[in-house]
């Protein structure tokens, strides 16, 4: 019999499950989809197949068990069920690996116990990831299941980059340090950048800007991450769709004392009601662009705060790396917003970064250069593919 070559990638969030089936031999993606609004009165499952497009089911999904059961049924309907002999592994995205997990990990009972111990570090994310793993293991107890961590790629940061200047005893007792997130994306994109430049990853220094709803920057030296913008949690760093990113930590004491807000209220304020949405009531960059074109001052300010923060990080990471070969934009905003790329990378000739205005506005699905031929630093747009990265890391582990 041929070796199984397919990996099912599962990304279980608090109220959604995204999934994708990838064939590692052919690169095909025979199916994928998303279950949304799990636990709510109205739920939806959108299942995609390459041939006939989409099947949409609207009904409530009580919990992750119900949601993953429905996903398994959809896959079975096309002969791609969890019992299919072609399935080699299930690869799970797990947000926080703490300091315990710094590489793709074969999931055992012991690993699950350790993941549960890490929940206090990522209370918003890890519980859903764990539930997804538990349900998938019940559905296919004999199949290898692999956890791929958002934090793992950043584990190579030197201590002077990951350590906060906080009393060491307290920090170490509570795991207070910078971990970084979006690691699979930063890893995938930095490697694709090297391919785009036709050089081995070890020979390329990259700054990667992952700009989705969440956003983070990383500095990658020769394929190894040396700095990133997110910290203990995904709140630190860049301005995001709904998160503030960097601020003076005293803002929290001030709001607690002067506004009488509870810690939970401040948590919600900074994670869900700040960033672009806090500044202009809108977190979709497309809509912000439309409003700017109509002369909306709030949208303009939100855009300027967002891109100013990004420019500061680019400058800082040029200094961290010393020599930069490529500045890469990825994820929803990075791949699609020429205006953001222009505001971040325009006028940086002094740093050797020259954007080509014509190339910058061309659209495309493939990795591409948007810098001028004379630019010392290449500027690239590289569509991210976290599912593929999770699948390939999982497959590599179970076939090694
Ligand atoms: P996530 O995976 O973090 O939810 P994505 O990487 O899919 O996010 O990015 C989503 C964001 O991308 C949207 O909120 C929107 O701001 C932005 N976006 C998507 N398409 C465009 C576009 N054509 N122009 C500008 N921004 C876009």
Tab-separated table of C-alpha atoms and ligand atoms in Angstrom:
chain	number	residue	atom	x	y	z
A	1	UNK	CA	0.000	0.000	0.000
A	2	UNK	CA	1.107	3.542	-0.676
A	3	UNK	CA	2.079	5.650	2.295
A	4	UNK	CA	-0.640	7.990	3.500
A	5	UNK	CA	0.193	11.527	2.384
A	6	UNK	CA	-2.704	13.699	3.583
A	7	UNK	CA	-2.764	15.922	6.637
A	8	UNK	CA	-5.885	17.464	8.130
A	9	UNK	CA	-5.037	20.847	9.666
A	10	UNK	CA	-7.332	22.016	12.468
A	11	UNK	CA	-7.381	25.534	13.878
A	12	UNK	CA	-9.839	25.517	16.778
A	13	UNK	CA	-10.761	28.955	18.105
A	14	UNK	CA	-13.113	29.823	20.939
A	15	UNK	CA	-16.182	30.003	18.678
A	16	UNK	CA	-14.907	28.680	15.352
A	17	UNK	CA	-13.028	25.773	13.798
A	18	UNK	CA	-11.106	26.211	10.552
A	19	UNK	CA	-9.911	23.111	8.743
A	20	UNK	CA	-8.015	22.176	5.644
A	21	UNK	CA	-7.073	18.847	4.120
A	22	UNK	CA	-3.716	18.995	2.329
A	23	UNK	CA	-2.024	16.300	0.265
A	24	UNK	CA	1.692	16.616	0.924
A	25	UNK	CA	2.629	14.545	-2.118
A	26	UNK	CA	0.734	16.584	-4.712
A	27	UNK	CA	0.201	19.872	-2.865
A	28	UNK	CA	-3.553	19.549	-3.567
A	29	UNK	CA	-6.138	20.718	-1.074
A	30	UNK	CA	-9.109	18.401	-1.610
A	31	UNK	CA	-11.265	20.080	1.069
A	32	UNK	CA	-11.411	22.778	3.681
A	33	UNK	CA	-13.780	25.046	5.465
A	34	UNK	CA	-14.905	26.714	8.627
A	35	UNK	CA	-17.512	26.229	11.351
A	36	UNK	CA	-18.584	29.545	12.829
A	37	UNK	CA	-20.523	30.692	15.907
A	38	UNK	CA	-20.057	27.457	17.850
A	39	UNK	CA	-22.205	27.511	20.999
A	40	UNK	CA	-24.485	30.251	19.671
A	41	UNK	CA	-28.118	30.002	18.592
A	42	UNK	CA	-27.219	30.283	14.917
A	43	UNK	CA	-24.165	28.517	13.541
A	44	UNK	CA	-22.799	27.957	10.061
A	45	UNK	CA	-20.528	25.448	8.371
A	46	UNK	CA	-19.006	26.393	5.037
A	47	UNK	CA	-17.319	23.425	3.375
A	48	UNK	CA	-15.154	23.932	0.290
A	49	UNK	CA	-14.216	21.347	-2.290
A	50	UNK	CA	-11.979	22.154	-5.252
A	51	UNK	CA	-14.437	20.987	-7.904
A	52	UNK	CA	-17.923	22.127	-7.066
A	53	UNK	CA	-17.086	24.992	-4.769
A	54	UNK	CA	-19.049	25.435	-1.566
A	55	UNK	CA	-21.638	23.709	0.619
A	56	UNK	CA	-23.187	25.872	3.296
A	57	UNK	CA	-25.076	24.483	6.314
A	58	UNK	CA	-26.859	26.840	8.704
A	59	UNK	CA	-27.709	25.274	12.056
A	60	UNK	CA	-26.573	25.523	15.672
A	61	UNK	CA	-23.414	23.688	16.744
A	62	UNK	CA	-23.673	23.231	20.505
A	63	UNK	CA	-19.957	22.773	21.143
A	64	UNK	CA	-16.667	21.764	19.537
A	65	UNK	CA	-17.659	18.085	19.648
A	66	UNK	CA	-20.711	18.848	17.516
A	67	UNK	CA	-18.709	21.114	15.210
A	68	UNK	CA	-15.909	18.621	14.577
A	69	UNK	CA	-18.455	15.821	14.168
A	70	UNK	CA	-20.099	17.878	11.421
A	71	UNK	CA	-16.723	18.518	9.774
A	72	UNK	CA	-16.025	14.760	9.825
A	73	UNK	CA	-19.402	14.140	8.130
A	74	UNK	CA	-18.736	16.724	5.438
A	75	UNK	CA	-15.362	15.130	4.700
A	76	UNK	CA	-16.943	11.645	4.618
A	77	UNK	CA	-19.558	12.815	2.129
A	78	UNK	CA	-16.751	13.318	-0.386
A	79	UNK	CA	-14.946	10.079	0.525
A	80	UNK	CA	-12.327	12.061	2.491
A	81	UNK	CA	-13.468	11.027	5.986
A	82	UNK	CA	-11.295	10.692	9.053
A	83	UNK	CA	-11.227	6.932	8.455
A	84	UNK	CA	-9.635	7.394	5.037
A	85	UNK	CA	-6.399	5.368	4.700
A	86	UNK	CA	-4.748	8.325	2.942
A	87	UNK	CA	-4.784	10.369	6.143
A	88	UNK	CA	-1.290	10.491	7.710
A	89	UNK	CA	-1.901	12.883	10.585
A	90	UNK	CA	-3.971	15.662	12.054
A	91	UNK	CA	-2.001	18.865	12.610
A	92	UNK	CA	-3.357	21.217	15.272
A	93	UNK	CA	-2.545	24.880	15.546
A	94	UNK	CA	-1.837	25.644	19.206
A	95	UNK	CA	-1.360	29.278	20.151
A	96	UNK	CA	0.875	29.091	23.215
A	97	UNK	CA	3.623	26.567	23.790
A	98	UNK	CA	5.259	28.470	26.659
A	99	UNK	CA	8.895	27.512	27.094
A	100	UNK	CA	8.004	23.780	27.117
A	101	UNK	CA	7.176	23.369	23.424
A	102	UNK	CA	9.519	24.886	20.892
A	103	UNK	CA	8.990	22.443	18.020
A	104	UNK	CA	6.158	20.428	16.449
A	105	UNK	CA	5.102	17.875	19.048
A	106	UNK	CA	3.470	14.444	18.776
A	107	UNK	CA	0.414	14.646	21.027
A	108	UNK	CA	0.222	12.143	23.891
A	109	UNK	CA	-1.768	12.167	27.163
A	110	UNK	CA	1.289	13.664	28.829
A	111	UNK	CA	1.588	16.439	26.234
A	112	UNK	CA	-2.097	17.245	26.718
A	113	UNK	CA	-1.581	17.514	30.488
A	114	UNK	CA	1.279	19.965	29.928
A	115	UNK	CA	-0.872	21.962	27.489
A	116	UNK	CA	-3.532	22.263	30.188
A	117	UNK	CA	-0.903	23.611	32.596
A	118	UNK	CA	-0.130	26.353	30.046
A	119	UNK	CA	-3.734	27.640	29.915
A	120	UNK	CA	-3.069	30.557	32.329
A	121	UNK	CA	-0.576	31.927	29.763
A	122	UNK	CA	-3.185	31.942	26.966
A	123	UNK	CA	-6.644	31.817	28.556
A	124	UNK	CA	-8.311	33.229	25.424
A	125	UNK	CA	-6.809	30.715	22.992
A	126	UNK	CA	-5.363	27.492	24.388
A	127	UNK	CA	-8.598	26.047	25.904
A	128	UNK	CA	-10.246	25.903	22.459
A	129	UNK	CA	-7.084	24.403	20.919
A	130	UNK	CA	-7.104	21.712	23.621
A	131	UNK	CA	-10.786	20.945	23.093
A	132	UNK	CA	-10.129	20.538	19.363
A	133	UNK	CA	-7.327	18.079	20.100
A	134	UNK	CA	-9.446	16.082	22.572
A	135	UNK	CA	-12.348	15.756	20.148
A	136	UNK	CA	-10.096	14.828	17.222
A	137	UNK	CA	-8.367	12.160	19.316
A	138	UNK	CA	-11.740	10.669	20.256
A	139	UNK	CA	-12.753	10.574	16.592
A	140	UNK	CA	-9.490	8.908	15.474
A	141	UNK	CA	-7.607	7.552	18.520
A	142	UNK	CA	-5.088	5.635	16.413
A	143	UNK	CA	-4.065	8.493	14.108
A	144	UNK	CA	-0.907	10.548	14.827
A	145	UNK	CA	-1.845	14.029	15.994
A	146	UNK	CA	0.666	16.839	16.074
A	147	UNK	CA	0.637	20.216	17.820
A	148	UNK	CA	2.298	23.102	15.973
A	149	UNK	CA	2.800	26.177	18.147
A	150	UNK	CA	2.430	29.852	17.237
A	151	UNK	CA	5.211	30.652	19.690
A	152	UNK	CA	7.737	28.036	18.519
A	153	UNK	CA	9.538	29.961	15.768
A	154	UNK	CA	10.351	32.728	18.254
A	155	UNK	CA	12.021	30.396	20.766
A	156	UNK	CA	15.397	31.228	19.202
A	157	UNK	CA	15.235	34.866	20.350
A	158	UNK	CA	18.243	35.714	22.509
A	159	UNK	CA	17.540	36.411	26.176
A	160	UNK	CA	18.203	40.148	25.789
A	161	UNK	CA	15.283	40.187	23.312
A	162	UNK	CA	12.799	37.989	25.185
A	163	UNK	CA	13.462	39.222	28.712
A	164	UNK	CA	11.473	42.160	30.067
A	165	UNK	CA	13.408	44.496	32.345
A	166	UNK	CA	11.294	43.375	35.292
A	167	UNK	CA	12.448	41.955	38.645
A	168	UNK	CA	13.848	38.613	37.572
A	169	UNK	CA	12.533	36.537	40.458
A	170	UNK	CA	8.953	37.681	39.939
A	171	UNK	CA	9.178	37.411	36.156
A	172	UNK	CA	10.629	33.895	36.253
A	173	UNK	CA	8.144	32.672	38.872
A	174	UNK	CA	5.186	33.603	36.657
A	175	UNK	CA	6.552	33.002	33.173
A	176	UNK	CA	6.530	36.749	32.479
A	177	UNK	CA	8.627	37.164	29.312
A	178	UNK	CA	8.167	37.750	25.617
A	179	UNK	CA	7.095	34.663	23.640
A	180	UNK	CA	5.869	36.046	20.287
A	181	UNK	CA	3.049	34.680	18.120
A	182	UNK	CA	2.148	34.122	14.417
A	183	UNK	CA	5.353	32.047	14.354
A	184	UNK	CA	4.246	29.638	11.623
A	185	UNK	CA	3.505	32.606	9.373
A	186	UNK	CA	6.808	34.373	10.092
A	187	UNK	CA	8.672	31.113	9.472
A	188	UNK	CA	6.851	30.346	6.215
A	189	UNK	CA	7.135	33.884	4.846
A	190	UNK	CA	10.802	34.349	5.730
A	191	UNK	CA	11.613	31.074	3.939
A	192	UNK	CA	9.579	32.084	0.879
A	193	UNK	CA	11.463	35.395	0.829
A	194	UNK	CA	14.754	33.525	0.516
A	195	UNK	CA	13.289	31.479	-2.355
A	196	UNK	CA	12.090	34.669	-4.030
A	197	UNK	CA	15.611	36.101	-3.807
A	198	UNK	CA	17.086	32.802	-5.043
A	199	UNK	CA	19.291	32.419	-1.981
A	200	UNK	CA	19.497	29.864	0.845
A	201	UNK	CA	17.597	30.928	4.012
A	202	UNK	CA	20.887	31.050	5.959
A	203	UNK	CA	22.071	33.871	3.679
A	204	UNK	CA	19.008	36.104	4.071
A	205	UNK	CA	18.096	38.637	6.768
A	206	UNK	CA	14.406	39.488	6.714
A	207	UNK	CA	11.928	41.775	8.400
A	208	UNK	CA	8.466	40.211	8.177
A	209	UNK	CA	5.314	42.247	8.801
A	210	UNK	CA	2.294	39.975	9.368
A	211	UNK	CA	-0.649	42.376	9.137
A	212	UNK	CA	-3.982	40.604	9.579
A	213	UNK	CA	-6.584	41.401	12.178
A	214	UNK	CA	-3.842	40.568	14.652
A	215	UNK	CA	-0.493	41.992	13.560
A	216	UNK	CA	3.133	41.339	14.398
A	217	UNK	CA	6.628	42.028	13.092
A	218	UNK	CA	9.678	39.809	13.270
A	219	UNK	CA	13.377	40.126	12.556
A	220	UNK	CA	14.821	36.933	11.080
A	221	UNK	CA	18.579	36.506	10.708
A	222	UNK	CA	19.614	33.707	8.377
A	223	UNK	CA	16.325	31.857	8.894
A	224	UNK	CA	16.445	32.233	12.692
A	225	UNK	CA	14.083	34.553	14.546
A	226	UNK	CA	15.945	37.085	16.701
A	227	UNK	CA	13.177	39.545	17.601
A	228	UNK	CA	9.411	39.877	17.373
A	229	UNK	CA	6.834	42.445	18.410
A	230	UNK	CA	4.298	40.388	20.378
A	231	UNK	CA	5.113	39.561	23.967
A	232	UNK	CA	3.678	37.576	26.870
A	233	UNK	CA	0.409	37.697	24.938
A	234	UNK	CA	-0.561	38.913	21.443
A	235	UNK	CA	-1.375	42.361	22.879
A	236	UNK	CA	2.113	43.881	22.638
A	237	UNK	CA	3.612	45.598	19.625
A	238	UNK	CA	1.865	46.876	16.522
A	239	UNK	CA	-1.501	48.620	16.354
A	240	UNK	CA	-4.012	45.895	15.364
A	241	UNK	CA	-7.640	45.618	14.315
A	242	UNK	CA	-8.951	45.721	17.877
A	243	UNK	CA	-5.781	45.670	20.062
A	244	UNK	CA	-3.776	48.669	21.201
A	245	UNK	CA	-0.310	47.164	20.853
A	246	UNK	CA	2.421	48.994	22.811
A	247	UNK	CA	1.463	51.442	25.505
A	248	UNK	CA	2.811	52.647	28.826
A	249	UNK	CA	1.809	49.905	31.320
A	250	UNK	CA	0.880	52.711	33.727
A	251	UNK	CA	-2.200	53.296	31.546
A	252	UNK	CA	-3.650	50.232	33.284
A	253	UNK	CA	-3.016	51.580	36.810
A	254	UNK	CA	-4.381	54.960	35.768
A	255	UNK	CA	-7.619	53.525	34.391
A	256	UNK	CA	-8.010	51.286	37.423
A	257	UNK	CA	-7.541	54.170	39.876
A	258	UNK	CA	-9.075	57.115	38.035
A	259	UNK	CA	-11.807	55.503	35.919
A	260	UNK	CA	-12.570	52.765	38.444
A	261	UNK	CA	-12.453	50.157	35.696
A	262	UNK	CA	-12.014	46.507	36.693
A	263	UNK	CA	-9.073	44.510	35.346
A	264	UNK	CA	-11.452	42.535	33.132
A	265	UNK	CA	-12.855	45.778	31.708
A	266	UNK	CA	-9.375	47.072	30.957
A	267	UNK	CA	-8.468	43.708	29.393
A	268	UNK	CA	-11.513	44.001	27.118
A	269	UNK	CA	-10.740	47.653	26.344
A	270	UNK	CA	-7.182	46.934	25.222
A	271	UNK	CA	-7.844	43.629	23.433
A	272	UNK	CA	-11.227	44.281	21.818
A	273	UNK	CA	-12.042	48.000	21.787
A	274	UNK	CA	-8.678	49.554	20.898
A	275	UNK	CA	-6.447	49.538	17.816
A	276	UNK	CA	-8.146	50.595	14.592
A	277	UNK	CA	-11.641	49.952	15.948
A	278	UNK	CA	-10.956	52.067	19.035
A	279	UNK	CA	-9.632	54.931	16.943
A	280	UNK	CA	-12.283	55.079	14.224
A	281	UNK	CA	-14.959	52.471	14.976
A	282	UNK	CA	-13.831	50.208	12.129
A	283	UNK	CA	-11.201	47.448	11.973
A	284	UNK	CA	-11.388	46.520	8.291
A	285	UNK	CA	-8.650	48.313	6.348
A	286	UNK	CA	-10.785	48.255	3.166
A	287	UNK	CA	-13.510	50.273	4.858
A	288	UNK	CA	-10.934	52.604	6.433
A	289	UNK	CA	-9.534	53.241	2.945
A	290	UNK	CA	-13.002	54.058	1.624
A	291	UNK	CA	-13.650	56.463	4.495
A	292	UNK	CA	-10.287	58.193	4.015
A	293	UNK	CA	-11.165	58.722	0.350
A	294	UNK	CA	-14.352	60.473	1.515
A	295	UNK	CA	-12.332	62.778	3.769
A	296	UNK	CA	-13.107	61.077	7.107
A	297	UNK	CA	-10.666	62.502	9.701
A	298	UNK	CA	-11.046	59.655	12.245
A	299	UNK	CA	-10.241	57.017	9.633
A	300	UNK	CA	-7.222	59.083	8.520
A	301	UNK	CA	-5.932	59.314	12.093
A	302	UNK	CA	-6.401	55.568	12.657
A	303	UNK	CA	-4.440	54.840	9.459
A	304	UNK	CA	-1.672	57.239	10.482
A	305	UNK	CA	-1.317	55.817	14.002
A	306	UNK	CA	-1.244	52.288	12.539
A	307	UNK	CA	1.397	53.003	9.889
A	308	UNK	CA	3.524	55.248	12.143
A	309	UNK	CA	3.890	52.359	14.628
A	310	UNK	CA	4.878	50.064	11.774
A	311	UNK	CA	7.560	52.465	10.513
A	312	UNK	CA	9.029	52.674	14.009
A	313	UNK	CA	9.304	48.891	14.116
A	314	UNK	CA	10.886	48.701	10.663
A	315	UNK	CA	13.529	51.226	11.754
A	316	UNK	CA	14.144	49.360	14.994
A	317	UNK	CA	14.503	46.008	13.247
A	318	UNK	CA	16.914	47.436	10.667
A	319	UNK	CA	19.061	48.361	13.670
A	320	UNK	CA	18.588	44.936	15.307
A	321	UNK	CA	19.636	43.088	12.140
A	322	UNK	CA	22.374	45.469	11.001
A	323	UNK	CA	21.964	44.258	7.422
A	324	UNK	CA	18.529	43.678	5.915
A	325	UNK	CA	17.989	41.866	2.608
A	326	UNK	CA	14.221	41.843	2.429
A	327	UNK	CA	11.225	43.563	3.998
A	328	UNK	CA	8.141	41.369	3.547
A	329	UNK	CA	4.449	42.181	3.861
A	330	UNK	CA	1.944	39.418	4.506
A	331	UNK	CA	-1.618	38.558	5.735
A	332	UNK	CA	-4.862	40.369	4.842
A	333	UNK	CA	-3.635	43.962	5.117
A	334	UNK	CA	-0.010	43.326	4.135
A	335	UNK	CA	-0.956	41.367	1.011
A	336	UNK	CA	-3.743	43.673	-0.140
A	337	UNK	CA	-3.202	47.245	0.993
A	338	UNK	CA	-0.829	49.125	-1.306
A	339	UNK	CA	-1.615	52.249	0.741
A	340	UNK	CA	-0.313	50.674	3.959
A	341	UNK	CA	2.821	49.397	2.186
A	342	UNK	CA	3.428	52.866	0.739
A	343	UNK	CA	2.959	54.567	4.120
A	344	UNK	CA	5.292	52.086	5.842
A	345	UNK	CA	8.040	51.574	3.254
A	346	UNK	CA	7.845	54.759	1.149
A	347	UNK	CA	10.502	57.434	1.575
A	348	UNK	CA	12.956	55.076	3.280
A	349	UNK	CA	15.709	55.465	0.667
A	350	UNK	CA	18.050	56.477	3.479
A	351	UNK	CA	17.698	52.928	4.853
A	352	UNK	CA	18.201	51.391	1.409
A	353	UNK	CA	14.485	50.639	1.048
A	354	UNK	CA	13.019	51.890	-2.248
A	355	UNK	CA	9.451	50.973	-3.070
A	356	UNK	CA	8.416	50.946	-6.733
A	357	UNK	CA	5.071	52.771	-6.822
A	358	UNK	CA	3.876	50.976	-9.981
A	359	UNK	CA	4.773	47.484	-8.826
A	360	UNK	CA	3.318	48.232	-5.385
A	361	UNK	CA	-0.214	48.683	-6.729
A	362	UNK	CA	-0.203	45.557	-8.944
A	363	UNK	CA	-2.326	42.758	-7.503
A	364	UNK	CA	-1.408	39.077	-7.525
A	365	UNK	CA	-1.582	35.797	-5.639
A	366	UNK	CA	2.071	34.794	-5.949
A	367	UNK	CA	5.024	36.069	-3.901
A	368	UNK	CA	6.364	39.143	-5.673
A	369	UNK	CA	8.794	42.040	-5.391
A	370	UNK	CA	7.439	45.575	-5.122
A	371	UNK	CA	10.799	47.333	-4.716
A	372	UNK	CA	12.670	49.345	-7.315
A	373	UNK	CA	15.439	47.564	-9.234
A	374	UNK	CA	17.931	49.887	-7.518
A	375	UNK	CA	16.686	49.125	-3.983
A	376	UNK	CA	19.396	47.647	-1.720
A	377	UNK	CA	16.677	45.997	0.359
A	378	UNK	CA	14.099	43.942	-1.551
A	379	UNK	CA	10.502	44.717	-0.609
A	380	UNK	CA	8.246	41.691	-1.068
A	381	UNK	CA	4.567	40.794	-0.839
A	382	UNK	CA	4.339	37.144	0.204
A	383	UNK	CA	0.922	35.544	0.750
A	384	UNK	CA	1.117	33.599	3.991
A	385	UNK	CA	0.018	29.975	4.273
A	386	UNK	CA	-0.110	28.888	7.891
A	387	UNK	CA	-2.147	25.774	7.044
A	388	UNK	CA	0.508	24.532	4.656
A	389	UNK	CA	3.258	25.230	7.180
A	390	UNK	CA	1.368	23.333	9.923
A	391	UNK	CA	0.678	20.434	7.548
A	392	UNK	CA	4.260	20.169	6.376
A	393	UNK	CA	5.714	20.364	9.902
A	394	UNK	CA	3.222	17.713	11.079
A	395	UNK	CA	3.942	15.475	8.107
A	396	UNK	CA	7.700	15.823	8.560
A	397	UNK	CA	7.362	14.735	12.195
A	398	UNK	CA	5.190	11.669	11.581
A	399	UNK	CA	7.246	10.448	8.625
A	400	UNK	CA	10.660	11.046	10.181
B	1	LIG	P1	-6.869	37.137	10.448
B	1	LIG	O1	-6.374	35.805	9.910
B	1	LIG	O2	-5.951	37.787	11.438
B	1	LIG	O3	-8.297	37.166	10.860
B	1	LIG	P2	-6.414	38.169	7.757
B	1	LIG	O4	-4.975	37.918	7.553
B	1	LIG	O5	-7.392	37.397	6.953
B	1	LIG	O6	-6.816	38.149	9.280
B	1	LIG	O7	-6.675	39.737	7.504
B	1	LIG	C1	-7.936	40.297	7.690
B	1	LIG	C2	-7.855	41.781	7.435
B	1	LIG	O8	-7.266	42.026	6.169
B	1	LIG	C3	-9.219	42.463	7.350
B	1	LIG	O9	-9.650	42.876	8.633
B	1	LIG	C4	-8.935	43.660	6.471
B	1	LIG	O10	-8.574	44.755	7.289
B	1	LIG	C5	-7.704	43.270	5.683
B	1	LIG	N1	-7.962	43.162	4.242
B	1	LIG	C6	-8.458	42.123	3.553
B	1	LIG	N2	-8.559	42.418	2.244
B	1	LIG	C7	-8.119	43.683	2.084
B	1	LIG	C8	-7.965	44.563	0.983
B	1	LIG	N3	-8.308	44.204	-0.253
B	1	LIG	N4	-7.456	45.797	1.217
B	1	LIG	C9	-7.113	46.171	2.461
B	1	LIG	N5	-7.230	45.390	3.549
B	1	LIG	C10	-7.723	44.156	3.372
